[in-house]
Coordinates of N, CA and C and ligand atoms in Angstrom, one line a residue:
X1 N 72.2 89.1 95.9 CA 73.9 89.0 96.6 C 74.4 89.5 94.8
X2 N 75.6 89.8 95.4 CA 76.9 90.0 94.3 C 77.4 88.9 93.7
X3 N 77.8 89.2 92.4 CA 78.8 87.7 92.2 C 79.8 87.9 92.7
X4 N 80.7 86.8 93.2 CA 82.1 86.7 93.5 C 83.0 86.8 92.9
X5 N 83.9 87.3 92.8 CA 85.1 87.4 91.8 C 86.2 86.8 92.4
X6 N 86.8 85.4 91.9 CA 88.3 85.3 92.4 C 89.3 86.3 91.8
X7 N 90.3 86.8 91.9 CA 91.3 87.3 91.5 C 93.1 86.9 91.9
X8 N 93.3 86.3 90.9 CA 94.4 85.5 90.8 C 95.8 86.6 91.5
X9 N 96.7 86.1 92.2 CA 98.0 87.0 93.2 C 98.9 86.7 92.1
X10 N 99.9 87.1 92.2 CA 101.1 87.0 92.0 C 101.8 86.4 92.9
X11 N 103.0 85.5 93.1 CA 103.8 85.2 94.2 C 105.4 85.7 94.3
X12 N 105.9 85.6 95.2 CA 107.4 86.0 94.9 C 108.1 85.1 94.6
X13 N 108.9 85.5 94.0 CA 110.3 84.6 93.5 C 110.5 83.5 94.8
X14 N 111.0 84.1 96.0 CA 111.0 83.0 96.4 C 109.9 82.3 97.5
X15 N 108.5 82.7 97.0 CA 107.2 82.3 97.7 C 107.1 82.7 98.9
X16 N 107.3 83.9 99.3 CA 107.4 84.2 100.7 C 106.0 85.1 101.2
X17 N 105.3 85.9 99.3 CA 104.3 86.5 99.5 C 103.7 86.3 98.6
X18 N 102.2 87.3 98.5 CA 100.9 87.1 97.8 C 100.9 88.0 97.5
X19 N 100.4 88.5 96.1 CA 100.1 90.3 96.0 C 99.3 90.4 95.0
X20 N 98.7 91.3 95.2 CA 97.5 91.8 94.6 C 97.4 93.5 94.3
X21 N 97.8 93.9 93.2 CA 97.5 95.4 93.4 C 96.2 95.7 93.7
X22 N 95.9 96.4 94.2 CA 94.8 97.5 94.2 C 93.9 97.4 93.4
X23 N 94.1 98.1 92.0 CA 93.5 98.6 91.5 C 92.5 97.3 90.8
X24 N 93.1 96.2 91.0 CA 92.3 95.1 90.3 C 91.6 94.5 91.1
X25 N 91.7 95.0 92.5 CA 90.3 95.0 93.6 C 89.5 96.3 93.1
X26 N 89.6 97.8 92.9 CA 88.6 98.3 92.8 C 87.9 98.2 91.7
X27 N 88.4 98.0 90.5 CA 87.7 97.9 89.8 C 86.9 96.7 89.4
X28 N 87.1 95.5 90.3 CA 85.8 94.4 90.6 C 84.8 95.4 91.7
X29 N 85.3 96.2 92.6 CA 83.9 96.3 93.5 C 82.9 97.3 92.9
X30 N 83.9 98.2 91.9 CA 83.4 99.5 91.6 C 82.5 98.9 90.4
X31 N 82.9 97.6 89.8 CA 82.0 97.0 89.2 C 80.8 96.1 89.2
X32 N 80.9 96.3 90.9 CA 79.6 95.5 91.6 C 80.2 94.1 92.0
X33 N 81.2 93.6 91.5 CA 81.6 91.8 92.1 C 81.8 92.3 94.1
X34 N 82.0 91.0 94.2 CA 82.9 91.0 95.9 C 83.9 90.3 95.3
X35 N 84.8 91.0 95.6 CA 86.8 90.4 95.1 C 87.0 89.5 96.1
X36 N 87.5 88.2 95.8 CA 88.2 87.1 96.8 C 89.5 86.8 95.9
X37 N 90.4 87.3 96.9 CA 91.6 87.3 96.1 C 92.8 85.6 96.4
X38 N 92.8 85.1 95.6 CA 92.9 83.9 95.2 C 94.6 83.9 95.4
X39 N 95.0 82.8 96.4 CA 96.2 82.8 97.3 C 96.8 80.7 95.6
X40 N 98.2 81.2 95.7 CA 98.6 80.2 94.9 C 98.5 78.9 95.5
X41 N 98.0 78.1 95.7 CA 98.0 76.7 96.5 C 98.1 76.1 95.4
X42 N 98.5 74.4 96.2 CA 98.9 73.6 95.2 C 98.0 72.3 95.2
X43 N 97.2 72.2 95.8 CA 95.9 71.5 96.0 C 94.6 71.0 95.2
X44 N 95.0 70.4 94.5 CA 94.0 70.5 93.1 C 92.6 70.2 93.3
X45 N 91.9 69.6 94.6 CA 90.7 69.5 94.8 C 90.5 71.1 95.3
X46 N 91.4 71.6 96.7 CA 91.0 72.8 97.2 C 90.6 73.7 95.4
X47 N 91.8 73.6 94.7 CA 91.5 74.6 94.0 C 90.1 74.3 92.7
X48 N 89.4 73.0 93.1 CA 88.6 72.8 92.3 C 87.2 73.6 92.7
X49 N 87.3 73.4 93.9 CA 86.4 74.3 95.0 C 86.2 75.3 95.1
X50 N 87.8 76.1 94.9 CA 87.5 77.5 94.3 C 87.1 77.9 93.2
X51 N 87.0 76.8 92.4 CA 86.1 77.1 91.1 C 84.7 77.1 91.3
X52 N 84.2 76.0 92.2 CA 82.7 75.8 92.4 C 82.5 77.0 93.1
X53 N 83.2 77.7 93.8 CA 83.1 78.6 94.6 C 82.5 79.9 94.0
X54 N 83.8 80.7 93.3 CA 83.7 81.6 92.6 C 83.0 81.7 91.3
X55 N 82.4 83.3 90.8 CA 80.9 83.5 89.7 C 82.1 83.5 88.6
X56 N 82.8 84.5 88.9 CA 84.2 84.4 87.7 C 85.6 84.7 87.7
X57 N 85.9 84.7 86.9 CA 87.6 84.9 87.2 C 88.4 86.0 87.0
X58 N 89.2 86.7 87.4 CA 90.0 88.0 87.1 C 91.2 87.6 87.0
X59 N 91.8 87.2 85.8 CA 93.6 86.7 85.7 C 94.4 87.8 85.9
X60 N 95.0 88.1 86.8 CA 95.9 89.3 86.2 C 97.2 89.5 86.3
X61 N 97.8 90.6 85.8 CA 99.4 90.5 85.1 C 100.0 89.5 86.7
X62 N 101.2 90.1 86.1 CA 103.0 89.4 86.5 C 103.4 88.9 85.7
X63 N 104.4 88.1 86.8 CA 105.8 87.7 86.1 C 105.6 86.6 85.0
X64 N 106.7 86.1 84.2 CA 106.6 85.5 82.9 C 106.1 84.1 83.2
X65 N 105.4 83.3 82.1 CA 105.3 82.1 82.6 C 105.7 81.2 81.8
X66 N 106.3 80.1 83.1 CA 107.2 78.9 82.2 C 107.0 78.7 80.9
X67 N 108.0 78.7 80.5 CA 107.7 78.0 78.6 C 107.8 76.8 78.5
X68 N 108.1 75.6 79.7 CA 107.7 74.4 79.5 C 106.3 73.9 79.6
X69 N 105.5 74.7 79.8 CA 104.2 74.8 79.6 C 103.6 74.7 78.3
X70 N 103.8 75.2 77.5 CA 104.3 75.2 76.1 C 104.6 74.7 75.0
X71 N 105.8 73.8 75.2 CA 106.9 73.0 75.2 C 107.9 73.4 74.6
X72 N 108.4 74.7 75.4 CA 109.6 75.4 74.6 C 110.6 75.1 76.3
X73 N 112.0 75.3 75.8 CA 112.9 75.6 77.0 C 113.1 77.0 77.2
X74 N 113.9 77.8 78.1 CA 113.8 79.1 78.1 C 114.5 79.8 77.3
X75 N 114.0 80.6 76.7 CA 114.7 81.8 75.6 C 115.6 82.8 76.6
X76 N 116.4 83.2 76.0 CA 117.2 83.7 77.1 C 117.2 85.1 77.5
X77 N 116.3 85.9 77.2 CA 115.5 87.0 77.2 C 114.1 86.5 78.3
X78 N 113.8 85.6 78.8 CA 112.9 85.2 79.5 C 112.8 85.6 81.0
X79 N 111.9 86.4 81.6 CA 111.9 86.8 82.6 C 111.9 86.1 84.1
X80 N 111.4 86.8 84.7 CA 111.5 85.7 86.2 C 109.8 84.7 86.0
X81 N 109.9 83.7 86.4 CA 109.3 82.7 86.5 C 108.7 82.1 87.7
X82 N 107.4 81.9 88.2 CA 107.1 81.2 89.7 C 106.2 80.2 88.8
X83 N 107.2 79.4 89.5 CA 106.2 77.6 89.3 C 105.1 77.2 90.0
X84 N 105.1 78.3 91.6 CA 104.1 78.2 92.1 C 102.2 79.0 91.1
X85 N 103.0 79.9 91.1 CA 101.5 80.3 90.0 C 101.1 79.3 89.0
X86 N 102.2 79.4 87.8 CA 102.1 78.8 86.8 C 100.8 77.6 86.9
X87 N 101.3 76.8 88.0 CA 100.7 75.4 88.4 C 99.2 75.7 89.1
X88 N 98.9 76.8 89.6 CA 97.7 76.9 90.3 C 97.1 77.8 89.4
X89 N 97.5 78.5 88.7 CA 96.3 79.1 87.5 C 96.3 78.0 86.1
X90 N 96.9 77.0 85.9 CA 96.8 76.3 85.2 C 95.7 75.6 85.6
X91 N 95.6 75.4 86.6 CA 94.1 74.7 87.3 C 93.3 75.2 86.9
X92 N 92.6 76.4 87.2 CA 91.8 77.5 88.2 C 91.4 78.0 86.8
X93 N 92.5 77.9 85.8 CA 91.6 78.6 84.6 C 90.9 77.0 83.8
X94 N 91.9 75.9 84.2 CA 90.9 74.9 83.4 C 89.3 74.4 84.1
X95 N 89.8 74.4 85.0 CA 88.2 74.4 85.8 C 87.1 75.5 85.4
X96 N 87.5 77.1 85.4 CA 86.5 77.7 85.0 C 86.2 77.5 83.3
X97 N 86.9 77.4 82.7 CA 86.3 77.2 81.2 C 85.6 75.6 81.3
X98 N 85.8 74.5 82.0 CA 84.9 73.2 82.4 C 83.8 73.8 82.7
X99 N 83.6 74.9 83.6 CA 82.3 74.8 84.1 C 81.5 76.0 83.0
X100 N 82.3 76.6 82.5 CA 81.6 77.9 81.5 C 81.6 79.0 82.3
X101 N 82.2 79.1 82.9 CA 82.2 80.9 84.4 C 83.1 81.5 83.5
X102 N 82.9 82.7 83.6 CA 83.3 83.9 83.0 C 84.6 84.5 83.3
X103 N 85.7 84.2 82.3 CA 86.9 84.6 82.7 C 87.3 86.1 82.4
X104 N 87.6 87.2 82.9 CA 88.4 88.1 82.4 C 90.0 88.1 82.2
X105 N 90.7 88.0 81.9 CA 92.2 87.6 81.8 C 93.1 88.9 81.5
X106 N 93.7 89.0 82.0 CA 94.4 90.8 82.0 C 96.5 90.5 82.0
X107 N 96.4 90.8 80.7 CA 98.0 90.9 80.2 C 98.9 89.0 80.6
X108 N 100.0 88.8 81.3 CA 99.8 87.8 82.0 C 98.6 86.9 82.1
X109 N 97.3 87.0 82.8 CA 96.3 86.2 82.4 C 95.9 85.4 81.6
X110 N 96.1 86.9 80.2 CA 95.6 86.4 78.5 C 96.1 85.6 78.5
X111 N 97.8 85.4 78.6 CA 99.1 84.5 78.4 C 98.4 82.6 78.4
X112 N 98.3 83.1 79.9 CA 97.9 81.9 80.2 C 96.6 81.2 80.1
X113 N 95.7 82.1 79.9 CA 94.4 81.6 78.8 C 94.5 80.8 77.9
X114 N 95.2 81.8 77.3 CA 95.8 81.0 76.3 C 96.6 79.7 75.8
X115 N 97.6 79.7 77.0 CA 98.6 78.8 77.0 C 97.4 77.2 77.5
X116 N 96.4 77.3 78.3 CA 96.0 76.8 78.7 C 95.2 76.3 78.0
X117 N 94.9 76.8 77.2 CA 93.6 76.3 76.2 C 94.5 75.7 75.0
X118 N 95.8 75.4 74.5 CA 96.1 75.1 74.0 C 97.2 76.0 73.3
X119 N 97.0 77.2 73.4 CA 98.3 78.3 72.2 C 99.5 78.4 72.8
X120 N 100.4 79.0 72.0 CA 101.6 79.3 72.7 C 101.9 80.8 72.8
X121 N 103.3 80.8 73.2 CA 103.8 82.0 73.0 C 105.1 82.5 72.3
X122 N 105.5 84.0 72.8 CA 106.8 84.4 72.5 C 107.2 84.8 73.9
X123 N 108.5 84.0 73.7 CA 108.9 84.7 75.4 C 109.3 85.7 75.7
X124 N 109.8 86.7 74.0 CA 110.3 88.1 73.9 C 110.1 88.5 73.0
X125 N 109.2 89.3 72.6 CA 108.9 89.7 71.2 C 110.0 90.2 70.6
X126 N 110.4 91.2 71.5 CA 112.0 92.0 70.7 C 112.7 90.9 69.8
X127 N 112.8 89.8 70.4 CA 113.8 88.8 70.6 C 113.4 87.9 69.2
X128 N 112.1 87.8 69.3 CA 111.8 86.9 68.3 C 110.9 86.8 67.4
X129 N 110.5 88.2 67.1 CA 109.5 88.9 65.5 C 110.4 89.5 65.6
X130 N 110.7 89.3 64.2 CA 111.4 90.0 63.1 C 110.6 90.8 62.5
X131 N 110.6 92.0 62.8 CA 109.5 93.6 62.4 C 110.1 94.9 62.5
X132 N 110.5 95.2 61.6 CA 111.1 96.7 61.6 C 110.3 97.9 62.3
X133 N 108.7 97.1 62.2 CA 108.3 98.2 63.2 C 107.4 98.2 63.7
X134 N 108.2 97.6 65.2 CA 107.6 96.9 65.9 C 108.0 97.8 66.9
X135 N 106.7 98.6 67.4 CA 105.9 99.4 68.6 C 106.8 99.1 70.4
X136 N 107.0 99.9 71.3 CA 107.2 100.0 72.3 C 106.2 99.4 73.3
X137 N 106.1 98.5 73.7 CA 105.3 98.1 74.3 C 105.4 97.9 76.0
X138 N 107.2 98.2 76.4 CA 106.9 98.4 77.6 C 106.5 100.3 77.9
X139 N 105.7 100.7 78.2 CA 105.4 101.8 78.2 C 106.4 102.8 78.9
X140 N 106.9 104.2 78.6 CA 107.6 104.9 80.0 C 106.5 105.7 80.2
X141 N 105.5 106.0 80.1 CA 104.6 106.9 80.8 C 103.9 106.2 82.1
X142 N 102.9 106.4 82.8 CA 102.6 106.2 84.3 C 101.3 104.8 83.2
X143 N 100.8 104.4 83.9 CA 99.9 103.0 83.5 C 98.4 103.7 82.6
X144 N 98.3 104.7 83.5 CA 96.7 105.3 83.3 C 96.6 105.8 82.0
X145 N 97.6 106.1 81.4 CA 98.2 106.4 79.9 C 97.6 105.7 78.7
X146 N 97.0 105.6 78.2 CA 97.4 105.0 76.8 C 98.1 105.1 75.9
X147 N 99.1 104.0 75.5 CA 100.0 104.6 74.1 C 100.0 104.1 72.9
X148 N 99.5 102.8 72.5 CA 99.1 102.3 71.3 C 98.0 101.9 71.1
X149 N 97.4 102.0 69.8 CA 96.1 101.7 69.5 C 96.3 100.0 69.8
X150 N 94.9 99.9 69.5 CA 94.6 98.1 69.2 C 92.9 98.3 68.4
X151 N 93.6 97.6 67.4 CA 92.3 97.4 66.0 C 91.5 96.3 66.1
X152 N 90.3 96.6 66.7 CA 89.4 95.5 67.2 C 88.2 95.0 66.1
X153 N 88.6 93.2 66.2 CA 87.5 92.9 64.9 C 85.6 93.2 65.1
X154 N 85.2 93.4 64.4 CA 84.1 94.3 64.5 C 82.9 92.9 64.9
X155 N 83.4 91.4 64.5 CA 83.0 90.6 65.1 C 83.2 90.3 66.2
X156 N 82.9 90.2 67.4 CA 83.7 90.3 68.8 C 83.0 90.8 69.6
X157 N 83.0 89.6 70.4 CA 82.5 90.0 72.0 C 83.7 91.3 72.2
X158 N 84.6 91.7 72.5 CA 85.4 93.1 72.6 C 84.7 94.1 72.0
X159 N 84.2 93.8 70.9 CA 83.6 95.2 69.9 C 82.2 96.0 70.6
X160 N 81.5 94.4 71.1 CA 80.4 94.9 71.8 C 80.4 95.8 73.1
X161 N 82.0 96.1 73.3 CA 81.9 97.0 74.7 C 82.6 97.8 74.3
X162 N 83.7 97.8 73.4 CA 83.9 99.0 72.9 C 83.5 100.0 71.9
X163 N 82.4 99.3 71.0 CA 81.4 100.1 69.9 C 82.7 101.0 68.7
X164 N 83.9 100.6 69.3 CA 84.5 101.5 68.3 C 85.8 100.3 67.5
X165 N 86.0 100.7 66.2 CA 87.2 99.4 65.6 C 89.1 99.8 66.4
X166 N 88.8 100.9 66.7 CA 90.3 101.6 67.5 C 89.9 102.0 68.6
X167 N 90.9 101.1 69.9 CA 90.8 102.0 71.0 C 92.8 102.0 71.1
X168 N 92.8 103.5 72.3 CA 94.0 103.2 72.6 C 94.0 102.7 74.3
X169 N 95.2 102.0 74.0 CA 95.4 101.1 75.4 C 97.0 101.4 76.1
X170 N 97.2 101.5 77.2 CA 98.5 100.9 77.7 C 99.2 99.7 77.5
X171 N 100.8 99.6 77.7 CA 101.5 98.6 77.1 C 102.3 98.1 78.0
X172 N 102.6 97.0 78.7 CA 103.9 96.8 79.5 C 103.8 95.2 79.9
X173 N 104.5 95.4 78.6 CA 104.8 93.7 78.3 C 105.5 93.1 77.4
X174 N 106.4 91.8 77.7 CA 108.1 91.9 76.7 C 107.3 90.4 76.1
X175 N 106.3 90.1 76.6 CA 105.9 88.9 76.0 C 104.7 88.8 75.6
X176 N 104.0 87.8 74.4 CA 102.9 88.1 74.1 C 102.6 86.6 73.6
X177 N 101.1 86.2 72.5 CA 100.6 85.3 72.6 C 100.9 85.3 70.9
X178 N 101.6 84.1 70.8 CA 102.1 83.7 69.7 C 100.6 83.1 68.7
X179 N 100.5 81.7 68.6 CA 99.5 80.6 68.1 C 98.4 80.9 69.1
X180 N 97.3 81.1 68.6 CA 95.9 81.1 69.1 C 95.3 79.7 68.9
X181 N 95.0 78.8 70.1 CA 93.9 77.4 69.8 C 92.4 77.5 69.2
X182 N 92.4 76.6 68.0 CA 91.0 77.0 67.3 C 89.6 76.8 67.6
X183 N 89.8 76.5 69.4 CA 88.7 77.5 69.5 C 88.5 78.8 70.4
X184 N 89.4 79.5 70.0 CA 89.3 81.1 70.3 C 89.9 81.6 69.3
X185 N 88.9 82.9 69.5 CA 89.5 83.6 67.8 C 90.2 85.4 68.5
X186 N 90.9 85.5 67.7 CA 91.9 86.7 68.2 C 90.9 88.3 67.5
X187 N 90.2 89.2 68.7 CA 89.6 90.5 68.7 C 90.3 91.2 68.5
X188 N 91.7 91.6 68.8 CA 92.5 92.6 68.8 C 93.5 92.8 68.4
X189 N 94.3 93.5 67.5 CA 95.6 93.5 67.2 C 96.2 94.9 67.1
X190 N 97.8 95.1 67.3 CA 98.5 96.6 67.3 C 98.9 96.2 65.6
X191 N 98.8 97.5 65.7 CA 100.1 97.9 64.1 C 100.7 97.0 63.4
X192 N 101.4 96.6 64.6 CA 102.9 95.7 64.7 C 102.4 94.0 64.6
X193 N 101.1 93.9 64.5 CA 100.5 93.0 64.8 C 100.8 92.1 65.5
X194 N 101.0 92.4 66.7 CA 101.0 91.8 68.3 C 99.5 91.4 68.4
X195 N 99.3 90.3 69.0 CA 97.8 90.0 69.4 C 96.9 90.8 71.1
X196 N 96.5 91.2 70.9 CA 96.2 92.2 71.9 C 95.2 91.6 72.7
X197 N 93.8 90.8 71.9 CA 92.9 90.2 72.4 C 92.5 89.3 72.1
X198 N 92.1 88.3 72.6 CA 91.4 87.1 72.6 C 90.0 87.0 73.2
X199 N 89.6 86.0 72.5 CA 88.0 85.2 73.6 C 87.5 84.2 72.9
X200 N 87.0 83.7 73.4 CA 86.6 81.8 73.3 C 85.4 82.0 72.3
X201 N 85.2 80.7 71.6 CA 84.0 81.1 70.5 C 83.4 79.9 71.3
X202 N 83.6 79.2 72.1 CA 82.6 78.0 72.5 C 82.1 78.2 73.9
X203 N 83.1 79.4 74.6 CA 82.4 80.1 76.1 C 81.4 81.5 76.1
X204 N 80.8 81.4 77.2 CA 79.8 82.5 77.2 C 80.3 83.8 77.3
X205 N 81.8 84.2 78.3 CA 82.2 85.1 78.1 C 83.7 84.7 78.5
X206 N 84.4 84.9 77.7 CA 86.0 84.1 77.8 C 86.8 85.1 77.3
X207 N 87.7 86.3 78.0 CA 87.8 87.4 77.1 C 89.0 87.5 77.9
X208 N 90.4 87.4 77.1 CA 91.9 87.8 77.1 C 92.5 89.3 76.7
X209 N 93.0 90.5 77.5 CA 93.4 91.7 77.2 C 94.8 91.9 77.6
X210 N 95.7 91.9 76.3 CA 97.0 91.9 76.8 C 97.4 93.8 77.7
X211 N 96.8 94.5 77.6 CA 96.7 96.0 78.3 C 96.2 95.7 79.5
X212 N 96.0 96.6 80.5 CA 96.0 96.6 81.7 C 94.1 97.5 81.8
X213 N 93.1 97.1 81.5 CA 92.2 98.2 81.9 C 91.8 98.4 83.1
X214 N 92.7 97.9 84.3 CA 92.3 98.4 85.5 C 93.0 99.8 86.0
X215 N 94.6 100.1 85.1 CA 94.7 100.9 85.4 C 94.2 102.3 84.3
X216 N 94.0 101.9 83.5 CA 92.7 103.0 82.8 C 91.7 103.1 83.8
X217 N 90.4 102.6 84.2 CA 89.5 102.4 84.7 C 89.8 103.4 85.7
X218 N 90.9 103.1 86.5 CA 91.2 104.0 87.8 C 91.0 105.4 87.1
X219 N 91.2 106.2 86.3 CA 92.1 107.4 85.8 C 90.3 107.5 85.1
X220 N 88.8 106.4 84.6 CA 88.2 107.0 84.0 C 87.2 106.4 82.8
X221 N 89.0 106.2 82.5 CA 88.3 105.2 80.9 C 87.4 104.8 80.5
X222 N 86.2 105.2 80.2 CA 84.9 104.7 79.5 C 85.2 103.1 79.4
X223 N 85.8 103.1 78.4 CA 85.9 101.9 77.5 C 86.2 100.4 78.5
X224 N 87.6 100.9 79.2 CA 88.0 100.5 80.6 C 86.9 99.5 81.6
X225 N 86.0 100.8 81.8 CA 85.0 100.5 83.0 C 83.7 99.5 82.4
X226 N 83.5 100.1 81.3 CA 82.6 99.3 80.4 C 82.9 97.4 80.6
X227 N 84.2 97.0 80.4 CA 84.9 96.1 80.2 C 84.7 95.4 80.9
X228 N 85.2 96.2 82.7 CA 84.6 95.5 83.8 C 82.9 95.5 84.4
X229 N 82.2 96.2 83.6 CA 81.0 95.8 83.8 C 80.2 95.0 82.9
X230 N 80.7 94.4 82.0 CA 79.9 93.4 80.6 C 80.7 92.3 81.9
X231 N 82.0 92.2 81.8 CA 82.6 90.8 82.5 C 81.4 90.7 83.9
X232 N 81.6 91.5 84.7 CA 80.6 91.4 85.8 C 78.6 91.4 85.7
X233 N 78.3 91.4 84.3 CA 77.3 91.4 84.0 C 76.9 89.9 83.7
X234 N 77.9 89.4 82.9 CA 78.3 87.8 82.7 C 78.2 87.5 83.7
X235 N 78.7 87.6 84.8 CA 78.5 86.7 86.2 C 77.7 86.8 86.9
X236 N 77.0 87.1 86.7 CA 75.2 87.7 87.1 C 74.4 86.7 86.7
X237 N 74.5 86.2 85.8 CA 73.8 84.8 84.6 C 74.0 84.1 85.4
Ligands
LIG301 MN1 101.5 96.2 74.1

């Protein structure tokens, strides 16, 4: 049996639809998993049952996270917030961590993972970080192309996959992880100091990436493909 991978979904601002980029589905099927798109339901017991059923969780990208989740009021540069998705993901991430089941969390997914684990965020990196050499993190090139580098910690799960200390990644975010909880470590950063990869020190495979490997994998990027394959391998154990 192939592992079943729950894939988180976006919900419309008016909550009239759920949506997942097909690249996320393809990245899972190509890496050997059975994709299961998870709707943003509110019933806690049902969400717990989802966590029982799935072998791994792919946290996908999407809208901004409600800053109230980490104790802040909305900054004027905060974008669209979807409380239904925030509520669902708070629970599914927590339940997966409790079960020590693998998580690969991308972009918003990484930020939610960090917040659920006790970290916090920049609501808008350009407004809240005083850094003259800030990079452009909302790229103007198509997303299958990498635009900035990420410097990877050698002693990390991520390095085991990349086997190199510097990779080029795409970038489509205006928020970022600020403080990482003590149960996590930073495994990748950009030259302007933005945290682009985190991983749990206490779980078997819990990895957050600020970029979108599903776009790069679709264009044949070997590092991105290896990230998905490694995730699926972890889900088989
Ligand atoms: Mn970036």
